[in-house]
Coordinates of C-alpha atoms in Angstrom, one line a residue:
M1 CA 247.8 -137.0 78.6
T2 CA 247.9 -139.0 81.6
R3 CA 244.8 -140.0 83.4
L4 CA 245.4 -137.4 86.3
T5 CA 245.4 -134.6 83.7
P6 CA 242.0 -133.0 83.8
P7 CA 240.3 -132.7 80.2
W8 CA 240.3 -129.0 80.1
L9 CA 244.3 -128.9 80.5
T10 CA 245.2 -128.4 76.9
A11 CA 249.0 -128.3 76.3
H12 CA 248.9 -124.7 75.9
R13 CA 247.2 -123.9 78.9
A14 CA 249.5 -126.4 80.8
V15 CA 252.5 -124.2 79.7
L16 CA 250.7 -121.1 80.5
L17 CA 250.0 -122.1 84.0
A18 CA 253.4 -123.6 84.6
L19 CA 255.0 -120.3 83.6
I20 CA 252.8 -118.4 85.6
A21 CA 253.8 -120.4 88.6
L22 CA 257.3 -120.1 87.8
V23 CA 256.7 -116.5 87.6
G24 CA 255.6 -116.5 91.2
C25 CA 258.4 -118.6 92.3
A26 CA 261.1 -116.1 91.0
L27 CA 259.3 -113.1 92.6
V28 CA 259.2 -114.8 95.8
A29 CA 263.0 -116.0 95.5
S30 CA 263.8 -112.3 94.6
A31 CA 262.3 -111.0 97.7
A32 CA 263.5 -113.7 100.0
D33 CA 267.3 -114.2 98.8
G34 CA 269.3 -111.0 99.1
D35 CA 272.0 -112.8 96.5
F36 CA 269.1 -113.2 93.9
A37 CA 270.3 -111.5 90.5
Y38 CA 267.3 -109.2 90.4
R39 CA 265.1 -107.6 92.9
P40 CA 261.2 -107.9 92.8
G41 CA 260.9 -104.3 91.1
Q42 CA 263.5 -105.0 88.6
L43 CA 261.6 -108.5 87.7
V44 CA 258.3 -106.8 87.6
A45 CA 259.4 -104.1 85.5
S46 CA 260.8 -106.6 82.9
L47 CA 257.8 -108.9 83.3
V48 CA 255.5 -105.7 82.5
I49 CA 257.4 -104.6 79.3
A50 CA 257.7 -108.0 78.1
I51 CA 253.8 -108.6 78.3
A52 CA 252.9 -105.2 76.9
V53 CA 255.1 -105.3 74.0
S54 CA 254.5 -108.7 72.9
G55 CA 250.8 -108.1 73.2
V56 CA 250.9 -104.8 71.2
V57 CA 253.2 -106.1 68.5
S58 CA 251.4 -109.2 67.9
Y59 CA 247.8 -107.7 67.5
A60 CA 249.4 -104.9 65.5
C61 CA 251.1 -107.5 62.9
A62 CA 247.8 -109.6 63.0
A63 CA 245.8 -106.4 61.9
L64 CA 248.1 -105.7 59.1
V65 CA 247.7 -109.4 57.5
R66 CA 244.0 -109.6 58.9
V67 CA 244.6 -112.6 60.8
P68 CA 243.6 -113.1 64.4
P69 CA 246.7 -114.1 66.6
G70 CA 246.6 -117.0 69.0
S71 CA 244.8 -116.0 72.0
D72 CA 247.3 -117.3 74.2
S73 CA 250.7 -117.9 72.3
W74 CA 251.6 -114.0 72.5
L75 CA 251.6 -114.3 76.2
I76 CA 253.4 -117.5 76.4
T77 CA 256.3 -116.0 74.4
A78 CA 256.4 -113.0 76.5
L79 CA 256.6 -115.3 79.7
I80 CA 259.5 -117.1 78.4
L81 CA 261.4 -114.2 77.4
F82 CA 260.8 -113.0 81.0
F83 CA 263.4 -115.8 82.2
I84 CA 265.7 -115.3 79.4
L85 CA 266.2 -111.8 79.1
P86 CA 267.7 -109.5 81.9
G87 CA 265.6 -107.8 84.7
V88 CA 265.3 -104.0 84.3
I89 CA 268.0 -102.3 86.2
D90 CA 268.6 -99.4 83.7
A91 CA 267.6 -98.0 80.4
G92 CA 269.8 -100.4 78.6
S93 CA 268.0 -103.6 79.9
A94 CA 264.7 -102.1 79.4
L95 CA 265.5 -101.6 75.9
T96 CA 266.9 -105.3 75.7
V97 CA 263.7 -106.6 76.9
A98 CA 261.4 -104.4 74.5
V99 CA 263.4 -105.3 71.4
G100 CA 263.5 -109.1 72.4
A101 CA 259.7 -109.2 72.9
G102 CA 259.1 -107.2 69.8
V103 CA 261.3 -109.3 67.6
A104 CA 259.8 -112.3 68.9
A105 CA 256.1 -111.2 68.3
A106 CA 256.8 -109.7 65.0
S107 CA 258.8 -113.1 63.8
K108 CA 255.4 -114.9 63.8
Y109 CA 254.8 -113.1 60.8
V110 CA 257.9 -112.0 59.3
L111 CA 259.7 -115.6 59.9
A112 CA 257.0 -117.5 58.4
W113 CA 256.4 -119.5 55.3
R114 CA 252.8 -119.2 54.0
R115 CA 251.8 -118.3 57.5
R116 CA 253.6 -121.2 58.9
L117 CA 256.2 -120.5 61.7
V118 CA 259.7 -121.4 61.0
I119 CA 261.5 -120.4 64.2
N120 CA 260.3 -120.5 67.8
P121 CA 259.5 -117.0 68.5
A122 CA 260.9 -116.9 71.8
V123 CA 264.3 -118.2 70.2
A124 CA 264.0 -115.8 67.3
G125 CA 263.7 -112.8 69.9
S126 CA 266.6 -114.2 72.3
V127 CA 268.9 -114.9 69.2
V128 CA 268.4 -111.3 67.7
V129 CA 269.2 -109.7 71.2
Y130 CA 272.3 -111.9 71.3
A131 CA 273.5 -110.8 67.9
L132 CA 272.7 -107.0 68.7
A133 CA 274.6 -107.5 71.8
Y134 CA 277.6 -109.1 70.1
A135 CA 277.5 -106.2 67.5
E136 CA 277.7 -103.7 70.3
V137 CA 274.3 -102.0 69.1
G138 CA 273.4 -99.2 71.6
Q139 CA 273.1 -100.4 75.2
I140 CA 271.3 -103.6 74.2
G141 CA 272.6 -106.4 76.4
Y142 CA 272.9 -110.5 76.3
P143 CA 270.2 -112.6 77.2
Q144 CA 270.9 -113.8 80.7
W145 CA 269.0 -117.0 81.2
W146 CA 268.7 -116.0 84.9
V147 CA 266.1 -118.8 85.4
A148 CA 269.1 -121.1 85.8
A149 CA 269.6 -119.8 89.5
E150 CA 269.9 -122.0 92.4
P151 CA 266.8 -120.8 94.4
L152 CA 264.7 -121.6 91.4
L153 CA 266.2 -125.3 90.8
I154 CA 263.8 -127.1 92.9
P155 CA 260.7 -125.1 91.8
M156 CA 261.7 -125.5 88.2
L157 CA 262.0 -129.3 88.7
V158 CA 258.8 -129.8 90.3
I159 CA 257.0 -127.6 87.8
G160 CA 259.1 -129.1 84.8
V161 CA 257.9 -132.7 86.0
L162 CA 254.3 -131.7 86.4
L163 CA 254.2 -130.0 82.8
V164 CA 256.1 -132.6 81.2
S165 CA 253.6 -135.1 82.3
A166 CA 250.6 -133.1 81.6
I167 CA 251.8 -132.7 77.7
A168 CA 253.2 -136.0 77.5
E169 CA 256.6 -135.2 76.2
W170 CA 258.8 -137.5 78.5
P171 CA 260.6 -139.2 75.5
L172 CA 261.7 -135.9 73.6
V173 CA 262.8 -134.5 77.3
A174 CA 264.3 -137.7 78.2
I175 CA 266.6 -138.0 75.1
F176 CA 267.4 -134.2 75.6
L177 CA 268.8 -134.7 79.1
V178 CA 270.7 -137.9 78.2
A179 CA 272.5 -136.0 75.3
S180 CA 273.1 -132.9 77.3
L181 CA 274.6 -135.0 80.1
A182 CA 276.6 -137.0 78.0
T183 CA 277.9 -133.9 76.1
I184 CA 278.9 -132.3 79.8
G185 CA 280.6 -135.6 80.5
V186 CA 282.8 -135.2 77.5
V187 CA 283.7 -131.9 78.3
Q188 CA 284.5 -132.8 82.0
L189 CA 286.8 -135.6 80.6
A190 CA 288.5 -132.9 78.3
R191 CA 288.6 -129.8 80.6
G192 CA 287.5 -130.7 83.9
D193 CA 286.9 -127.2 85.3
Q194 CA 283.3 -127.5 86.6
T195 CA 281.4 -130.1 88.5
L196 CA 278.2 -131.6 87.6
S197 CA 276.3 -129.7 90.2
V198 CA 277.5 -126.3 89.0
W199 CA 276.4 -127.4 85.2
L200 CA 273.0 -128.4 86.6
I201 CA 272.5 -125.2 88.6
S202 CA 274.2 -122.7 86.3
S203 CA 272.5 -123.7 83.0
P204 CA 268.9 -123.6 81.8
M205 CA 268.9 -127.2 81.1
F206 CA 265.5 -128.0 82.7
F207 CA 263.8 -124.8 81.4
V208 CA 264.7 -125.5 77.8
A209 CA 263.8 -129.2 78.5
A210 CA 260.2 -128.6 79.8
V211 CA 259.0 -125.3 78.3
M212 CA 261.0 -124.6 75.2
L213 CA 262.0 -127.8 73.3
P214 CA 258.3 -129.3 73.2
E215 CA 256.8 -126.1 71.5
P216 CA 254.4 -128.0 69.0
L217 CA 254.5 -125.7 65.8
T218 CA 258.4 -125.5 65.7
S219 CA 259.5 -128.9 66.7
P220 CA 259.2 -132.1 64.5
T221 CA 255.9 -134.1 64.7
T222 CA 257.3 -137.7 64.4
R223 CA 259.2 -139.7 66.8
V224 CA 262.3 -140.3 65.1
H225 CA 262.9 -136.6 64.2
R226 CA 261.9 -135.5 67.7
L227 CA 264.5 -137.6 69.1
I228 CA 267.1 -136.4 66.6
Y229 CA 266.1 -132.9 67.3
G230 CA 266.2 -133.5 71.1
I231 CA 269.6 -134.8 70.8
L232 CA 270.7 -132.0 68.3
V233 CA 269.9 -129.2 70.9
G234 CA 271.2 -131.1 74.1
V235 CA 274.6 -131.7 72.2
L236 CA 275.0 -128.0 71.0
M237 CA 273.9 -126.3 74.1
Y238 CA 276.9 -127.8 76.2
W239 CA 279.2 -128.6 73.1
Q240 CA 281.7 -125.6 74.6
V241 CA 283.1 -125.2 71.0
A242 CA 283.8 -121.8 69.4
I243 CA 283.7 -121.5 65.4
P244 CA 285.8 -118.8 64.1
V245 CA 283.9 -117.2 61.1
T246 CA 285.9 -114.1 60.5
D247 CA 288.7 -112.5 62.4
S248 CA 285.9 -110.4 64.4
F249 CA 283.0 -112.9 64.5
T250 CA 283.0 -116.3 66.4
I251 CA 279.8 -118.6 66.9
E252 CA 279.5 -120.1 70.2
F253 CA 276.6 -122.3 70.9
V254 CA 274.7 -120.6 73.7
P255 CA 271.3 -122.0 74.5
E256 CA 269.6 -119.5 71.9
L257 CA 271.7 -120.7 69.0
A258 CA 271.3 -124.6 69.9
L259 CA 267.5 -124.1 70.0
L260 CA 267.8 -122.0 66.4
V261 CA 269.7 -124.9 65.0
G262 CA 267.0 -127.2 66.4
S263 CA 264.3 -124.9 65.0
L264 CA 265.7 -124.9 61.4
Y265 CA 266.0 -128.8 61.6
A266 CA 262.5 -129.2 62.3
A267 CA 261.4 -126.8 59.7
G268 CA 263.7 -128.6 57.2
V269 CA 261.9 -131.9 58.1
R270 CA 258.4 -130.4 57.7
F271 CA 259.3 -129.1 54.0
V272 CA 260.6 -132.3 53.1
A273 CA 257.4 -134.0 54.4
G274 CA 255.3 -131.5 52.6
H275 CA 254.0 -129.9 55.7
G276 CA 255.8 -126.7 55.3
R277 CA 253.0 -124.5 55.1
R278 CA 249.8 -123.6 56.9
V279 CA 246.7 -124.8 55.2
P280 CA 243.4 -123.0 55.2
L281 CA 240.4 -125.3 55.4
T282 CA 236.6 -124.7 54.7
V283 CA 234.2 -126.4 56.8
D284 CA 231.6 -127.9 54.8
A285 CA 229.5 -129.5 57.5
V286 CA 229.6 -130.2 61.0
T287 CA 226.9 -133.1 61.5
P288 CA 226.0 -135.4 64.6
I289 CA 226.9 -138.9 64.0
A290 CA 226.0 -140.2 67.5
A291 CA 225.2 -139.1 70.8
N292 CA 227.5 -136.0 71.7
T293 CA 229.6 -137.0 68.7
F294 CA 230.3 -135.0 65.6
A295 CA 232.0 -135.3 62.2
V296 CA 233.7 -132.4 60.8
V297 CA 234.2 -132.4 56.8
G298 CA 236.3 -129.6 55.1
R299 CA 237.9 -128.8 52.0
P300 CA 241.6 -127.8 52.2
D301 CA 242.9 -125.2 49.6
R302 CA 245.6 -127.7 48.8
P303 CA 246.0 -131.4 49.4
V304 CA 247.0 -132.4 52.9
R305 CA 249.6 -135.2 53.2
F306 CA 249.3 -137.7 56.2
R307 CA 249.1 -141.2 57.0
G308 CA 245.9 -143.0 58.4
G309 CA 246.3 -142.8 62.3
Q310 CA 247.9 -139.3 62.3
W311 CA 246.6 -136.2 63.6
A312 CA 246.1 -132.5 62.5
L313 CA 246.7 -129.3 64.8
L314 CA 243.8 -127.3 63.9
S315 CA 243.4 -123.6 64.8
A316 CA 240.1 -121.2 64.5
P317 CA 241.7 -117.9 65.7
R318 CA 239.3 -115.0 66.9
W319 CA 239.8 -111.4 67.7
S320 CA 237.6 -111.8 70.8
A321 CA 239.1 -114.9 72.1
P322 CA 240.3 -114.4 76.0
V323 CA 243.8 -115.4 76.6
W324 CA 242.4 -118.8 78.8
Q325 CA 240.5 -119.8 75.8
S326 CA 242.7 -121.9 73.5
T327 CA 242.1 -121.5 69.9
R328 CA 243.8 -124.6 68.9
R329 CA 242.9 -128.6 69.2
V330 CA 244.5 -131.5 67.9
F331 CA 242.2 -134.0 66.0
S332 CA 242.8 -137.3 64.4
F333 CA 241.8 -137.8 60.8
S334 CA 239.0 -139.8 60.1
S335 CA 239.2 -139.7 56.3
A336 CA 241.6 -141.7 53.9
D337 CA 244.7 -140.1 52.8
R338 CA 243.8 -139.9 49.4
D339 CA 240.1 -138.3 50.0
T340 CA 239.6 -135.0 48.4
A341 CA 237.9 -133.7 51.5
V342 CA 239.3 -134.2 55.0
E343 CA 237.2 -135.1 57.9
F344 CA 237.7 -135.5 61.6
G345 CA 235.4 -137.0 64.6
F346 CA 235.1 -135.8 68.1
T347 CA 233.0 -136.2 71.1
T348 CA 231.9 -133.3 73.4
A349 CA 231.9 -133.0 77.0
R350 CA 229.5 -131.0 79.3
P351 CA 229.7 -128.3 78.7
A352 CA 231.5 -128.5 75.3
S353 CA 234.9 -126.5 74.9
P354 CA 234.3 -123.1 73.3
F355 CA 236.5 -124.5 70.3
K356 CA 234.1 -127.3 69.5
S357 CA 230.9 -125.2 70.4
H358 CA 232.0 -122.8 67.8
L359 CA 232.3 -125.6 65.2
I360 CA 229.1 -127.2 66.1
D361 CA 227.0 -123.9 66.0
G362 CA 228.8 -122.8 62.6
R363 CA 230.3 -119.7 64.1
D364 CA 234.0 -121.0 62.8
Q365 CA 233.6 -121.6 59.0
I366 CA 237.5 -121.5 58.3
L367 CA 240.0 -123.6 60.2
R368 CA 243.7 -123.8 59.5
I369 CA 245.7 -127.0 59.7
D370 CA 248.5 -125.7 61.5
S371 CA 250.8 -129.0 61.6
V372 CA 250.1 -132.5 60.8
G373 CA 252.0 -135.6 62.7
G374 CA 252.0 -138.5 64.9
N375 CA 253.4 -142.1 65.3
F376 CA 249.9 -143.9 65.5
V377 CA 250.3 -145.4 62.2
L378 CA 250.5 -148.9 60.8
P379 CA 253.7 -150.8 60.4
R380 CA 255.4 -150.6 57.0
R381 CA 256.1 -154.2 56.8
G382 CA 252.4 -155.4 57.4
G383 CA 251.7 -158.5 59.2
D384 CA 249.0 -159.2 61.9
V385 CA 247.1 -156.1 63.6
V386 CA 244.9 -155.7 66.6
L387 CA 242.9 -152.4 66.7
I388 CA 241.1 -151.8 69.9
A389 CA 239.1 -148.7 70.3
S390 CA 236.6 -147.0 72.9
G391 CA 234.0 -144.5 71.6
I392 CA 235.1 -142.1 69.3
G393 CA 238.8 -143.4 69.6
I394 CA 237.8 -145.3 66.4
T395 CA 238.7 -142.2 64.4
P396 CA 242.1 -143.2 63.3
F397 CA 241.2 -146.8 62.7
R398 CA 238.5 -145.5 60.4
S399 CA 241.0 -143.6 58.3
M400 CA 243.3 -146.7 58.2
L401 CA 240.5 -149.0 57.2
R402 CA 238.9 -146.9 54.7
A403 CA 242.1 -146.4 52.6
A404 CA 242.5 -150.1 52.8
V405 CA 238.9 -150.9 51.4
D406 CA 239.5 -148.2 48.7
D407 CA 242.5 -149.8 47.6
G408 CA 240.4 -152.6 46.2
G409 CA 238.7 -154.6 48.8
G410 CA 238.6 -158.3 49.0
A411 CA 240.1 -160.4 51.4
D412 CA 243.5 -159.7 50.4
A413 CA 243.0 -156.0 50.1
P414 CA 246.2 -154.3 51.4
V415 CA 246.0 -152.4 54.7
P416 CA 248.0 -149.2 54.3
D417 CA 251.9 -150.0 54.5
G418 CA 251.6 -153.5 53.4
G419 CA 249.4 -155.5 55.3
M420 CA 246.1 -157.5 54.6
L421 CA 242.7 -156.8 55.6
S422 CA 242.3 -160.5 56.6
R423 CA 244.9 -160.1 59.0
V424 CA 243.1 -157.2 60.9
T425 CA 241.1 -157.5 64.0
L426 CA 239.1 -154.5 65.4
V427 CA 237.4 -154.6 68.5
H428 CA 235.2 -151.3 69.1
V429 CA 233.7 -150.9 72.7
L430 CA 230.7 -148.6 73.2
R431 CA 229.6 -147.0 76.4
A432 CA 225.6 -147.4 74.9
D433 CA 224.2 -148.5 71.8
D434 CA 223.6 -144.6 70.6
R435 CA 227.5 -144.1 70.7
A436 CA 227.9 -146.2 67.5
V437 CA 229.9 -144.6 64.5
Y438 CA 230.9 -145.4 60.9
P439 CA 228.8 -148.3 60.6
E440 CA 229.1 -148.3 56.8
D441 CA 232.7 -148.1 56.9
L442 CA 232.9 -150.9 59.7
A443 CA 230.5 -153.2 57.3
A444 CA 232.6 -152.4 54.2
A445 CA 236.1 -153.4 56.3
E446 CA 234.3 -156.7 57.6
A447 CA 233.2 -157.5 54.0
A448 CA 236.7 -156.9 52.9
G449 CA 238.1 -159.6 55.2
A450 CA 238.7 -157.8 58.4
Q451 CA 237.3 -159.3 61.7
V452 CA 235.3 -156.3 63.0
I453 CA 233.8 -156.9 67.0
T454 CA 231.5 -154.4 68.5
L455 CA 230.8 -154.3 72.3
V456 CA 228.4 -152.4 74.2
S457 CA 229.5 -152.3 77.9
P458 CA 229.5 -149.4 80.2
T459 CA 232.3 -151.1 82.4
L460 CA 234.5 -152.2 79.6
A461 CA 234.4 -148.8 77.8
D462 CA 236.5 -147.6 80.5
G463 CA 239.1 -150.3 79.9
L464 CA 239.4 -154.1 79.1
D465 CA 240.5 -155.2 82.2
D466 CA 239.0 -158.7 82.2
L467 CA 241.7 -160.7 80.7
D468 CA 239.7 -163.7 79.8
R469 CA 237.3 -161.6 77.9
L470 CA 240.2 -159.8 76.2
R471 CA 241.9 -163.3 75.1
S472 CA 238.3 -164.2 73.9
L473 CA 238.4 -161.2 71.5
I474 CA 241.8 -161.1 69.8
T475 CA 244.0 -163.8 68.7
T476 CA 247.5 -163.2 69.9
V477 CA 249.7 -163.9 66.9
P478 CA 253.5 -163.8 67.4
G479 CA 254.8 -160.4 66.1
A480 CA 251.1 -159.0 66.1
H481 CA 251.0 -155.1 66.8
Y482 CA 248.4 -153.8 68.9
Y483 CA 246.5 -150.2 68.6
V484 CA 244.8 -148.8 71.3
S485 CA 242.5 -145.6 71.1
G486 CA 240.2 -143.8 73.4
P487 CA 240.0 -141.9 76.5
P488 CA 243.2 -141.9 78.6
G489 CA 241.8 -144.2 81.2
F490 CA 240.7 -147.0 78.7
V491 CA 244.0 -146.7 76.9
G492 CA 246.0 -147.3 80.1
V493 CA 243.9 -150.1 81.5
T494 CA 243.7 -151.8 78.3
A495 CA 247.4 -151.3 77.3
R496 CA 248.2 -153.1 80.9
S497 CA 246.2 -155.8 80.0
L498 CA 247.6 -156.4 76.5
R499 CA 251.0 -156.7 78.0
R500 CA 249.5 -159.6 80.4
V501 CA 247.6 -161.3 77.8
D502 CA 250.9 -161.1 75.4
P503 CA 253.8 -161.0 77.6
S504 CA 256.0 -160.9 74.4
V505 CA 255.0 -157.1 74.2
W506 CA 257.3 -156.5 77.1
R507 CA 260.3 -157.5 75.1
A508 CA 259.0 -155.8 72.1
P509 CA 257.2 -152.5 73.5
W510 CA 257.2 -151.0 69.8
R511 CA 254.4 -153.3 68.9
L512 CA 252.2 -151.6 71.5
H513 CA 250.9 -148.4 70.2
T514 CA 248.4 -145.9 72.0
D515 CA 246.7 -142.9 71.2
S516 CA 244.4 -140.9 73.9
F517 CA 241.2 -139.0 73.1
R518 CA 240.2 -136.6 76.2
G519 CA 236.8 -135.3 74.6
Y520 CA 237.2 -131.8 75.7

């Protein structure tokens, strides 16, 4: 997240707000532009059907499997389908919207493995509608993707930029746009039948990039696979090649089919990595470890595969949770990857979010690990490592160092992925003495050879902007990797200072790694 993003704006809330804003823009455009595809009444009818069917089917399926649905996910799915499926102009279009929304909601329970989503629900709904229309079943029509309309281009660009900035998904979106434009360029060279402006206006490129592609449960969770995923969807969406399967059936990679292939690729990656299922987690204890800081210790019903520095997407669905109250949070692992129990650490703002409040007071005893991922991990080839954290930002470093100490201790104890503790420098900046956490683990790492420095400074806790002070704390070694973790403001300021202290990072940006904790 960027520093301008408020702590309460979670990724799901950002998407929900963006979709609501885009709905408003669509209704205004429909009323003001006589050439718009649908009139306001037709759009409102489509919106009502999508929301009603998605909500009813979601809660009905959840009741059958006795697992509460995500408080906001069903509404997000309905709003996405609103922009994909046709406006209601007759009984056939109304049926199309109802079928698409119903299939999308049911797919969260039917197209799931061990209660883990396999396909983006909005994609599942639109693909089934496409298949039924292709087979000429009843009066069901094709997905229209009417969001790709000229009056909505500027609103989509503005809302899309704000959304992608809020959810910090620019690398994925950028590679998708590059792949899409490159494919369009190749198609233009081969056919030359449309200008670039026509492609941009008449295709849902920006909607897919900002809203659908980054969906957290059905997209890859590590950098390389996310880039491959973005390229794959971007190429297939604009490939313009029809693949004959039978005399009467041909596959054309319309947007929904391109996204389906992307979802299946992501699912394959998860299964290979051992993250193909949703893992229940029994909470054993939630204990205070510092001022406004807590540790969560839980027992998963099966081993969880992760590397030190990675995160888990935890969910605690509740029947009574309102739409605005997200039931998911991302926490970094603080336990070692071989520990039987898993542990997370977090701070609370005032007031604490409902998710964290329910954890602290014991109302949520069962969590679910929906996803594991992240790239904030130590280099596989080892080498010198500088770890800089503010407050609870030390959580991923505790996981890394604890694994290293557990591997045998001593000055040559290997850091995970091949380094040595004697080549690790850890700087932990605290706003006050009562914010100190994990003292035993830091002492163990120091005894095993790591250089551990603790600073208490309300000013530096907002960012190490004193270059001389930063130089005195760390030793710049050629090829060293820098890891910065903490609140977004601290991470941004310290990362800029590191680039000035060690200019070689400009030439090798992959050596600077950041991870932000918002504390909400």
